[in-house]
Amino acid sequence: MKVEEGYMPYKGYKTYYRIVGEKSKDKAPLVLLHGGPGSTHNYFELLDDIAVNGRQLIMYDQLGCGKSAVPSNPSLWTKQTWAEELIELRKYLGLDEIHLLGQSWGGMLTFIYMCDYKPKGIKSLILSGTLPSAKLWASEQHRMISHMSQEDQDAIAQAEATGNYDEPKYVAANDRYMEMHAAATPTADSPEPLRRKKVAGTESYVVGWGPNEYSPEGTLHDYNYLDQMKDITVPTLITSGTNDLCTPFIAKTMYDGIPNSRWELFQHSRHMPFVEEHEKYAKILTDWLDNHD
């Protein structure tokens, strides 16, 4: 299978992209927006098998992480930087008509792009484990924290009250929380893209979002598209796991708010059903794309 890699000049830096498969006149390419901010494209390589059926995939490392890492520059980490990067990438690669999949923060970027920029040529959306509101997300994370041990709850509350996120008890509690609702630490048996060393976009995450998943204090703290969801008219597939950071309540809120949407809940998954229930996810995604070309 053909894989092409390259870089796009952007804001005096460079954005790494990876293209899998060949262009097809009958099947619009799928562009994938990774999470974080700062999480890299790596896990999306598990979806390469979708390209076997003639669907081209385009994934990239957003500015600030992976092969698009940059020197420290906190002023960059705003929603405009990442939305304009997507706009420029579509121009650079000639992506006139696409399907767009956003996972976690990538789904937030999808909301920003669709609602604030109203792009043309979007055949369908896939919102995977994402959110329409930072406030709603924080509320649901704290609800789930309330089911942890009292010791873990106290450690997290203390860190939030003091702003000290280096305290060992907090770090351990947060690690347990993320393992329950995001993903386990990769092991030697994990797929190679999950084990691969990468440059995490720590600065872009902390400045853009905050110190953890439940404390949105960064430039995206007021992110809210609850009222604008109704204006998204393209077909939209919402996916989430039962133990996801994107709780069923958050997913249902998107399903209720986006007019032409469908919701698939993955019973045995956390934040990445395309990893934990890969075959089922790939089948649903392939069928969805084929039905919306």
C-alpha atoms as a printed R data frame, in Angstrom:
    type eleno elety resid chain resno       x      y      z
1   ATOM     1    CA   MET     A     1   0.000  0.000  0.000
2   ATOM     2    CA   LYS     A     2   1.365  3.398 -0.980
3   ATOM     3    CA   VAL     A     3   2.379  5.701  1.879
4   ATOM     4    CA   GLU     A     4   3.568  9.246  1.174
5   ATOM     5    CA   GLU     A     5   5.048 11.552  3.798
6   ATOM     6    CA   GLY     A     6   5.810 15.227  3.554
7   ATOM     7    CA   TYR     A     7   5.832 18.639  5.184
8   ATOM     8    CA   MET     A     8   3.768 21.764  4.612
9   ATOM     9    CA   PRO     A     9   5.267 25.160  5.480
10  ATOM    10    CA   TYR     A    10   3.132 26.823  8.166
11  ATOM    11    CA   LYS     A    11   3.708 29.933 10.287
12  ATOM    12    CA   GLY     A    12   7.466 29.706  9.772
13  ATOM    13    CA   TYR     A    13   7.481 26.075 10.911
14  ATOM    14    CA   LYS     A    14   6.411 22.884  9.154
15  ATOM    15    CA   THR     A    15   3.459 20.527  9.461
16  ATOM    16    CA   TYR     A    16   4.114 16.821  8.896
17  ATOM    17    CA   TYR     A    17   1.516 14.845  6.944
18  ATOM    18    CA   ARG     A    18   1.098 11.195  5.988
19  ATOM    19    CA   ILE     A    19  -1.031 10.015  3.051
20  ATOM    20    CA   VAL     A    20  -2.086  6.390  2.782
21  ATOM    21    CA   GLY     A    21  -3.453  4.895 -0.431
22  ATOM    22    CA   GLU     A    22  -4.279  6.337 -3.826
23  ATOM    23    CA   LYS     A    23  -6.684  9.071 -4.867
24  ATOM    24    CA   SER     A    24 -10.024  7.821 -6.121
25  ATOM    25    CA   LYS     A    25 -12.585  9.639 -8.226
26  ATOM    26    CA   ASP     A    26 -15.370  7.667 -6.535
27  ATOM    27    CA   LYS     A    27 -14.278  7.869 -2.899
28  ATOM    28    CA   ALA     A    28 -13.476 11.118 -1.130
29  ATOM    29    CA   PRO     A    29 -10.399 10.954  1.110
30  ATOM    30    CA   LEU     A    30 -10.710 10.782  4.880
31  ATOM    31    CA   VAL     A    31  -8.818 13.450  6.820
32  ATOM    32    CA   LEU     A    32  -8.064 12.547 10.442
33  ATOM    33    CA   LEU     A    33  -7.624 15.072 13.263
34  ATOM    34    CA   HIS     A    34  -5.830 13.660 16.304
35  ATOM    35    CA   GLY     A    35  -6.454 14.465 19.936
36  ATOM    36    CA   GLY     A    36  -4.565 16.378 22.557
37  ATOM    37    CA   PRO     A    37  -3.837 19.086 21.723
38  ATOM    38    CA   GLY     A    38  -0.454 17.515 21.245
39  ATOM    39    CA   SER     A    39  -1.178 13.801 20.923
40  ATOM    40    CA   THR     A    40   0.212 13.058 17.369
41  ATOM    41    CA   HIS     A    41  -1.251 11.056 14.487
42  ATOM    42    CA   ASN     A    42   0.385  7.743 15.479
43  ATOM    43    CA   TYR     A    43  -2.675  5.859 16.686
44  ATOM    44    CA   PHE     A    44  -4.517  6.625 13.448
45  ATOM    45    CA   GLU     A    45  -2.093  4.324 11.618
46  ATOM    46    CA   LEU     A    46  -4.240  1.479 12.984
47  ATOM    47    CA   LEU     A    47  -6.865  2.607 10.461
48  ATOM    48    CA   ASP     A    48  -4.531  2.146  7.481
49  ATOM    49    CA   ASP     A    49  -6.445 -0.993  6.513
50  ATOM    50    CA   ILE     A    50  -9.379  1.181  5.459
51  ATOM    51    CA   ALA     A    51  -7.258  2.354  2.524
52  ATOM    52    CA   VAL     A    52  -7.135 -1.209  1.179
53  ATOM    53    CA   ASN     A    53 -10.664 -0.671 -0.150
54  ATOM    54    CA   GLY     A    54  -9.608  2.319 -2.212
55  ATOM    55    CA   ARG     A    55 -10.139  5.093  0.329
56  ATOM    56    CA   GLN     A    56  -7.246  7.501  0.716
57  ATOM    57    CA   LEU     A    57  -6.415  8.574  4.282
58  ATOM    58    CA   ILE     A    58  -4.669 11.802  5.236
59  ATOM    59    CA   MET     A    59  -3.341 12.188  8.767
60  ATOM    60    CA   TYR     A    60  -0.954 14.766 10.148
61  ATOM    61    CA   ASP     A    61   0.798 15.927 13.297
62  ATOM    62    CA   GLN     A    62  -0.745 19.220 14.284
63  ATOM    63    CA   LEU     A    63   1.680 22.028 14.982
64  ATOM    64    CA   GLY     A    64   3.323 21.584 18.362
65  ATOM    65    CA   CYS     A    65   3.754 17.810 18.528
66  ATOM    66    CA   GLY     A    66   5.285 14.767 16.872
67  ATOM    67    CA   LYS     A    67   7.077 15.541 13.640
68  ATOM    68    CA   SER     A    68   5.518 19.026 13.732
69  ATOM    69    CA   ALA     A    69   7.090 19.904 17.090
70  ATOM    70    CA   VAL     A    70   8.356 23.471 17.498
71  ATOM    71    CA   PRO     A    71  10.468 25.375 20.039
72  ATOM    72    CA   SER     A    72   8.570 26.834 22.981
73  ATOM    73    CA   ASN     A    73   6.076 29.466 21.818
74  ATOM    74    CA   PRO     A    74   2.987 29.669 24.085
75  ATOM    75    CA   SER     A    75   1.384 32.375 21.927
76  ATOM    76    CA   LEU     A    76   0.734 29.788 19.202
77  ATOM    77    CA   TRP     A    77  -1.671 27.591 21.124
78  ATOM    78    CA   THR     A    78  -5.066 28.985 20.199
79  ATOM    79    CA   LYS     A    79  -7.933 27.476 18.252
80  ATOM    80    CA   GLN     A    80  -7.122 29.782 15.337
81  ATOM    81    CA   THR     A    81  -3.646 28.272 14.905
82  ATOM    82    CA   TRP     A    82  -4.997 24.757 14.501
83  ATOM    83    CA   ALA     A    83  -8.073 25.664 12.448
84  ATOM    84    CA   GLU     A    84  -6.016 27.712 10.000
85  ATOM    85    CA   GLU     A    85  -3.515 24.842  9.776
86  ATOM    86    CA   LEU     A    86  -6.312 22.533  8.609
87  ATOM    87    CA   ILE     A    87  -7.469 25.136  6.080
88  ATOM    88    CA   GLU     A    88  -3.940 25.488  4.712
89  ATOM    89    CA   LEU     A    89  -3.409 21.716  4.581
90  ATOM    90    CA   ARG     A    90  -6.542 21.263  2.469
91  ATOM    91    CA   LYS     A    91  -5.263 23.922  0.084
92  ATOM    92    CA   TYR     A    92  -1.727 22.523  0.023
93  ATOM    93    CA   LEU     A    93  -2.854 18.977 -0.771
94  ATOM    94    CA   GLY     A    94  -5.751 19.962 -3.039
95  ATOM    95    CA   LEU     A    95  -8.378 18.343 -0.817
96  ATOM    96    CA   ASP     A    96 -11.524 19.806 -2.366
97  ATOM    97    CA   GLU     A    97 -13.937 17.149 -1.105
98  ATOM    98    CA   ILE     A    98 -13.264 15.151  2.054
99  ATOM    99    CA   HIS     A    99 -14.730 13.204  4.927
100 ATOM   100    CA   LEU     A   100 -13.454 14.556  8.244
101 ATOM   101    CA   LEU     A   101 -12.832 12.513 11.400
102 ATOM   102    CA   GLY     A   102 -11.937 14.260 14.640
103 ATOM   103    CA   GLN     A   103 -11.025 12.302 17.768
104 ATOM   104    CA   SER     A   104 -11.150 13.933 21.233
105 ATOM   105    CA   TRP     A   105  -9.523 17.384 20.776
106 ATOM   106    CA   GLY     A   106  -9.638 16.662 17.034
107 ATOM   107    CA   GLY     A   107 -13.430 16.599 17.343
108 ATOM   108    CA   MET     A   108 -13.321 19.960 19.093
109 ATOM   109    CA   LEU     A   109 -11.287 21.231 16.162
110 ATOM   110    CA   THR     A   110 -13.979 19.815 13.864
111 ATOM   111    CA   PHE     A   111 -16.672 21.811 15.689
112 ATOM   112    CA   ILE     A   112 -14.528 24.958 15.492
113 ATOM   113    CA   TYR     A   113 -13.849 24.439 11.793
114 ATOM   114    CA   MET     A   114 -17.438 23.640 10.835
115 ATOM   115    CA   CYS     A   115 -19.175 26.286 12.932
116 ATOM   116    CA   ASP     A   116 -16.727 29.196 12.751
117 ATOM   117    CA   TYR     A   117 -15.351 28.741  9.220
118 ATOM   118    CA   LYS     A   118 -18.260 26.985  7.447
119 ATOM   119    CA   PRO     A   119 -16.044 25.096  4.975
120 ATOM   120    CA   LYS     A   120 -17.215 23.681  1.665
121 ATOM   121    CA   GLY     A   121 -16.624 20.189  0.346
122 ATOM   122    CA   ILE     A   122 -17.273 18.235  3.557
123 ATOM   123    CA   LYS     A   123 -19.054 15.001  2.624
124 ATOM   124    CA   SER     A   124 -19.519 13.772  6.190
125 ATOM   125    CA   LEU     A   125 -18.153 14.076  9.723
126 ATOM   126    CA   ILE     A   126 -17.082 11.475 12.257
127 ATOM   127    CA   LEU     A   127 -16.927 12.777 15.828
128 ATOM   128    CA   SER     A   128 -15.030 10.208 17.878
129 ATOM   129    CA   GLY     A   129 -14.932 10.487 21.675
130 ATOM   130    CA   THR     A   130 -15.239 14.251 21.625
131 ATOM   131    CA   LEU     A   131 -17.166 17.156 23.143
132 ATOM   132    CA   PRO     A   132 -19.255 20.207 22.258
133 ATOM   133    CA   SER     A   133 -18.491 22.151 25.465
134 ATOM   134    CA   ALA     A   134 -15.513 22.442 27.812
135 ATOM   135    CA   LYS     A   135 -17.850 23.103 30.756
136 ATOM   136    CA   LEU     A   136 -19.903 19.981 30.021
137 ATOM   137    CA   TRP     A   137 -16.718 17.910 29.669
138 ATOM   138    CA   ALA     A   138 -15.315 19.135 32.986
139 ATOM   139    CA   SER     A   139 -18.619 18.446 34.741
140 ATOM   140    CA   GLU     A   140 -18.759 14.871 33.476
141 ATOM   141    CA   GLN     A   141 -15.117 14.207 34.354
142 ATOM   142    CA   HIS     A   142 -15.741 15.372 37.916
143 ATOM   143    CA   ARG     A   143 -18.844 13.179 38.114
144 ATOM   144    CA   MET     A   144 -16.714 10.168 37.161
145 ATOM   145    CA   ILE     A   145 -13.988 11.184 39.623
146 ATOM   146    CA   SER     A   146 -16.634 10.989 42.351
147 ATOM   147    CA   HIS     A   147 -16.723  7.210 41.803
148 ATOM   148    CA   MET     A   148 -13.008  6.805 42.537
149 ATOM   149    CA   SER     A   149 -11.570  5.965 45.949
150 ATOM   150    CA   GLN     A   150 -11.799  8.728 48.539
151 ATOM   151    CA   GLU     A   151  -8.017  8.938 48.592
152 ATOM   152    CA   ASP     A   152  -7.886  9.576 44.841
153 ATOM   153    CA   GLN     A   153 -10.734 12.080 45.026
154 ATOM   154    CA   ASP     A   154  -8.939 13.978 47.797
155 ATOM   155    CA   ALA     A   155  -5.633 14.006 45.899
156 ATOM   156    CA   ILE     A   156  -7.292 15.417 42.784
157 ATOM   157    CA   ALA     A   157  -9.278 17.998 44.751
158 ATOM   158    CA   GLN     A   158  -6.117 19.104 46.587
159 ATOM   159    CA   ALA     A   159  -4.220 19.541 43.311
160 ATOM   160    CA   GLU     A   160  -7.059 21.576 41.818
161 ATOM   161    CA   ALA     A   161  -7.250 23.756 44.931
162 ATOM   162    CA   THR     A   162  -3.508 24.435 45.151
163 ATOM   163    CA   GLY     A   163  -2.490 24.247 41.498
164 ATOM   164    CA   ASN     A   164   0.238 21.752 42.454
165 ATOM   165    CA   TYR     A   165  -0.036 19.024 39.844
166 ATOM   166    CA   ASP     A   166   3.324 17.466 40.686
167 ATOM   167    CA   GLU     A   167   2.294 15.944 44.031
168 ATOM   168    CA   PRO     A   168   2.846 12.166 43.786
169 ATOM   169    CA   LYS     A   169  -0.583 11.201 45.143
170 ATOM   170    CA   TYR     A   170  -2.261 13.391 42.517
171 ATOM   171    CA   VAL     A   171  -0.076 12.023 39.716
172 ATOM   172    CA   ALA     A   172  -0.963  8.463 40.709
173 ATOM   173    CA   ALA     A   173  -4.679  9.284 40.966
174 ATOM   174    CA   ASN     A   174  -4.696 11.006 37.592
175 ATOM   175    CA   ASP     A   175  -2.870  8.060 36.034
176 ATOM   176    CA   ARG     A   176  -5.528  5.709 37.400
177 ATOM   177    CA   TYR     A   177  -8.286  7.961 36.088
178 ATOM   178    CA   MET     A   178  -6.786  8.074 32.605
179 ATOM   179    CA   GLU     A   179  -6.274  4.316 32.534
180 ATOM   180    CA   MET     A   180  -9.935  3.804 33.444
181 ATOM   181    CA   HIS     A   181 -11.352  6.193 30.861
182 ATOM   182    CA   ALA     A   182  -8.699  6.933 28.202
183 ATOM   183    CA   ALA     A   183  -6.238  4.092 27.553
184 ATOM   184    CA   ALA     A   184  -3.830  1.734 29.237
185 ATOM   185    CA   THR     A   185  -0.103  2.322 29.047
186 ATOM   186    CA   PRO     A   186   1.193  0.544 25.916
187 ATOM   187    CA   THR     A   187   3.042 -2.709 26.470
188 ATOM   188    CA   ALA     A   188   5.355 -4.843 24.347
189 ATOM   189    CA   ASP     A   189   2.244 -6.534 22.938
190 ATOM   190    CA   SER     A   190   0.587 -3.270 21.845
191 ATOM   191    CA   PRO     A   191   0.511 -2.350 18.138
192 ATOM   192    CA   GLU     A   192   3.720 -0.635 17.049
193 ATOM   193    CA   PRO     A   193   2.191  2.820 16.432
194 ATOM   194    CA   LEU     A   194   1.034  2.909 20.071
195 ATOM   195    CA   ARG     A   195   4.501  1.918 21.356
196 ATOM   196    CA   ARG     A   196   6.473  4.232 19.102
197 ATOM   197    CA   LYS     A   197   8.390  7.027 20.768
198 ATOM   198    CA   LYS     A   198   6.979 10.439 19.967
199 ATOM   199    CA   VAL     A   199   7.406 14.080 20.830
200 ATOM   200    CA   ALA     A   200   4.333 14.879 22.908
201 ATOM   201    CA   GLY     A   201   2.977 18.405 22.630
202 ATOM   202    CA   THR     A   202   3.001 19.064 26.373
203 ATOM   203    CA   GLU     A   203   3.159 22.842 26.043
204 ATOM   204    CA   SER     A   204   0.349 22.961 23.483
205 ATOM   205    CA   TYR     A   205  -1.810 20.771 25.740
206 ATOM   206    CA   VAL     A   206  -1.228 22.726 28.942
207 ATOM   207    CA   VAL     A   207  -1.510 26.156 27.305
208 ATOM   208    CA   GLY     A   208  -4.403 25.182 25.029
209 ATOM   209    CA   TRP     A   209  -6.436 23.002 27.415
210 ATOM   210    CA   GLY     A   210  -5.002 22.742 30.927
211 ATOM   211    CA   PRO     A   211  -3.144 20.483 33.364
212 ATOM   212    CA   ASN     A   212  -5.488 17.508 32.947
213 ATOM   213    CA   GLU     A   213  -8.745 16.430 31.312
214 ATOM   214    CA   TYR     A   214 -11.019 17.882 33.999
215 ATOM   215    CA   SER     A   215  -9.482 21.331 34.484
216 ATOM   216    CA   PRO     A   216  -9.921 23.328 31.240
217 ATOM   217    CA   GLU     A   217  -8.022 26.472 32.161
218 ATOM   218    CA   GLY     A   218  -6.199 27.220 28.899
219 ATOM   219    CA   THR     A   219  -7.052 29.216 25.798
220 ATOM   220    CA   LEU     A   220  -9.871 26.743 25.062
221 ATOM   221    CA   HIS     A   221 -11.494 27.185 28.498
222 ATOM   222    CA   ASP     A   222 -14.555 28.892 27.011
223 ATOM   223    CA   TYR     A   223 -14.964 26.424 24.136
224 ATOM   224    CA   ASN     A   224 -18.739 25.963 23.665
225 ATOM   225    CA   TYR     A   225 -20.668 24.884 20.562
226 ATOM   226    CA   LEU     A   226 -23.835 23.634 22.246
227 ATOM   227    CA   ASP     A   227 -25.974 26.274 20.545
228 ATOM   228    CA   GLN     A   228 -24.215 26.054 17.170
229 ATOM   229    CA   MET     A   229 -24.430 22.263 16.808
230 ATOM   230    CA   LYS     A   230 -27.837 22.602 15.175
231 ATOM   231    CA   ASP     A   231 -26.200 24.442 12.258
232 ATOM   232    CA   ILE     A   232 -24.119 21.388 11.274
233 ATOM   233    CA   THR     A   233 -26.119 19.898  8.413
234 ATOM   234    CA   VAL     A   234 -23.704 17.371  6.901
235 ATOM   235    CA   PRO     A   235 -24.197 13.699  7.859
236 ATOM   236    CA   THR     A   236 -22.428 13.099 11.176
237 ATOM   237    CA   LEU     A   237 -21.404  9.839 12.824
238 ATOM   238    CA   ILE     A   238 -20.786 10.074 16.573
239 ATOM   239    CA   THR     A   239 -18.741  7.285 18.179
240 ATOM   240    CA   SER     A   240 -17.872  6.727 21.818
241 ATOM   241    CA   GLY     A   241 -17.083  3.993 24.338
242 ATOM   242    CA   THR     A   242 -19.050  3.106 27.438
243 ATOM   243    CA   ASN     A   243 -16.024  3.892 29.644
244 ATOM   244    CA   ASP     A   244 -14.931  6.872 27.566
245 ATOM   245    CA   LEU     A   245 -13.867 10.303 28.757
246 ATOM   246    CA   CYS     A   246 -16.651 11.189 26.332
247 ATOM   247    CA   THR     A   247 -19.427  9.799 28.510
248 ATOM   248    CA   PRO     A   248 -22.691  8.520 27.043
249 ATOM   249    CA   PHE     A   249 -24.296 11.741 28.318
250 ATOM   250    CA   ILE     A   250 -21.859 13.872 26.321
251 ATOM   251    CA   ALA     A   251 -22.314 11.698 23.217
252 ATOM   252    CA   LYS     A   252 -26.108 11.828 23.590
253 ATOM   253    CA   THR     A   253 -25.937 15.615 23.897
254 ATOM   254    CA   MET     A   254 -24.182 15.751 20.501
255 ATOM   255    CA   TYR     A   255 -26.582 13.224 18.989
256 ATOM   256    CA   ASP     A   256 -29.583 15.260 20.167
257 ATOM   257    CA   GLY     A   257 -28.086 18.542 19.004
258 ATOM   258    CA   ILE     A   258 -26.766 17.689 15.524
259 ATOM   259    CA   PRO     A   259 -29.706 17.249 13.113
260 ATOM   260    CA   ASN     A   260 -28.406 14.644 10.663
261 ATOM   261    CA   SER     A   261 -26.498 12.435 13.080
262 ATOM   262    CA   ARG     A   262 -26.105  8.813 14.131
263 ATOM   263    CA   TRP     A   263 -24.527  7.525 17.332
264 ATOM   264    CA   GLU     A   264 -22.578  4.291 17.777
265 ATOM   265    CA   LEU     A   265 -21.754  3.328 21.372
266 ATOM   266    CA   PHE     A   266 -18.954  0.759 21.750
267 ATOM   267    CA   GLN     A   267 -19.614 -1.444 24.763
268 ATOM   268    CA   HIS     A   268 -16.059 -2.622 25.368
269 ATOM   269    CA   SER     A   269 -14.099  0.578 24.813
270 ATOM   270    CA   ARG     A   270 -12.673  3.578 26.542
271 ATOM   271    CA   HIS     A   271 -11.536  6.663 24.623
272 ATOM   272    CA   MET     A   272 -10.314  4.882 21.490
273 ATOM   273    CA   PRO     A   273 -12.742  2.239 20.178
274 ATOM   274    CA   PHE     A   274 -10.799  2.195 16.904
275 ATOM   275    CA   VAL     A   275  -8.071  0.542 18.997
276 ATOM   276    CA   GLU     A   276 -10.044 -1.531 21.492
277 ATOM   277    CA   GLU     A   277 -12.785 -2.702 19.101
278 ATOM   278    CA   HIS     A   278 -10.857 -2.199 15.916
279 ATOM   279    CA   GLU     A   279 -12.642 -4.595 13.555
280 ATOM   280    CA   LYS     A   280 -16.103 -3.363 14.534
281 ATOM   281    CA   TYR     A   281 -15.030  0.272 14.344
282 ATOM   282    CA   ALA     A   282 -13.338 -0.144 10.956
283 ATOM   283    CA   LYS     A   283 -16.422 -1.892  9.538
284 ATOM   284    CA   ILE     A   284 -18.820  0.793 10.784
285 ATOM   285    CA   LEU     A   285 -16.511  3.565  9.573
286 ATOM   286    CA   THR     A   286 -16.002  1.981  6.133
287 ATOM   287    CA   ASP     A   287 -19.738  1.475  5.645
288 ATOM   288    CA   TRP     A   288 -20.445  5.026  6.766
289 ATOM   289    CA   LEU     A   289 -17.915  6.520  4.343
290 ATOM   290    CA   ASP     A   290 -19.121  4.368  1.436
291 ATOM   291    CA   ASN     A   291 -22.718  5.412  2.105
292 ATOM   292    CA   HIS     A   292 -21.898  9.126  2.163
293 ATOM   293    CA   ASP     A   293 -19.731  9.588 -0.913
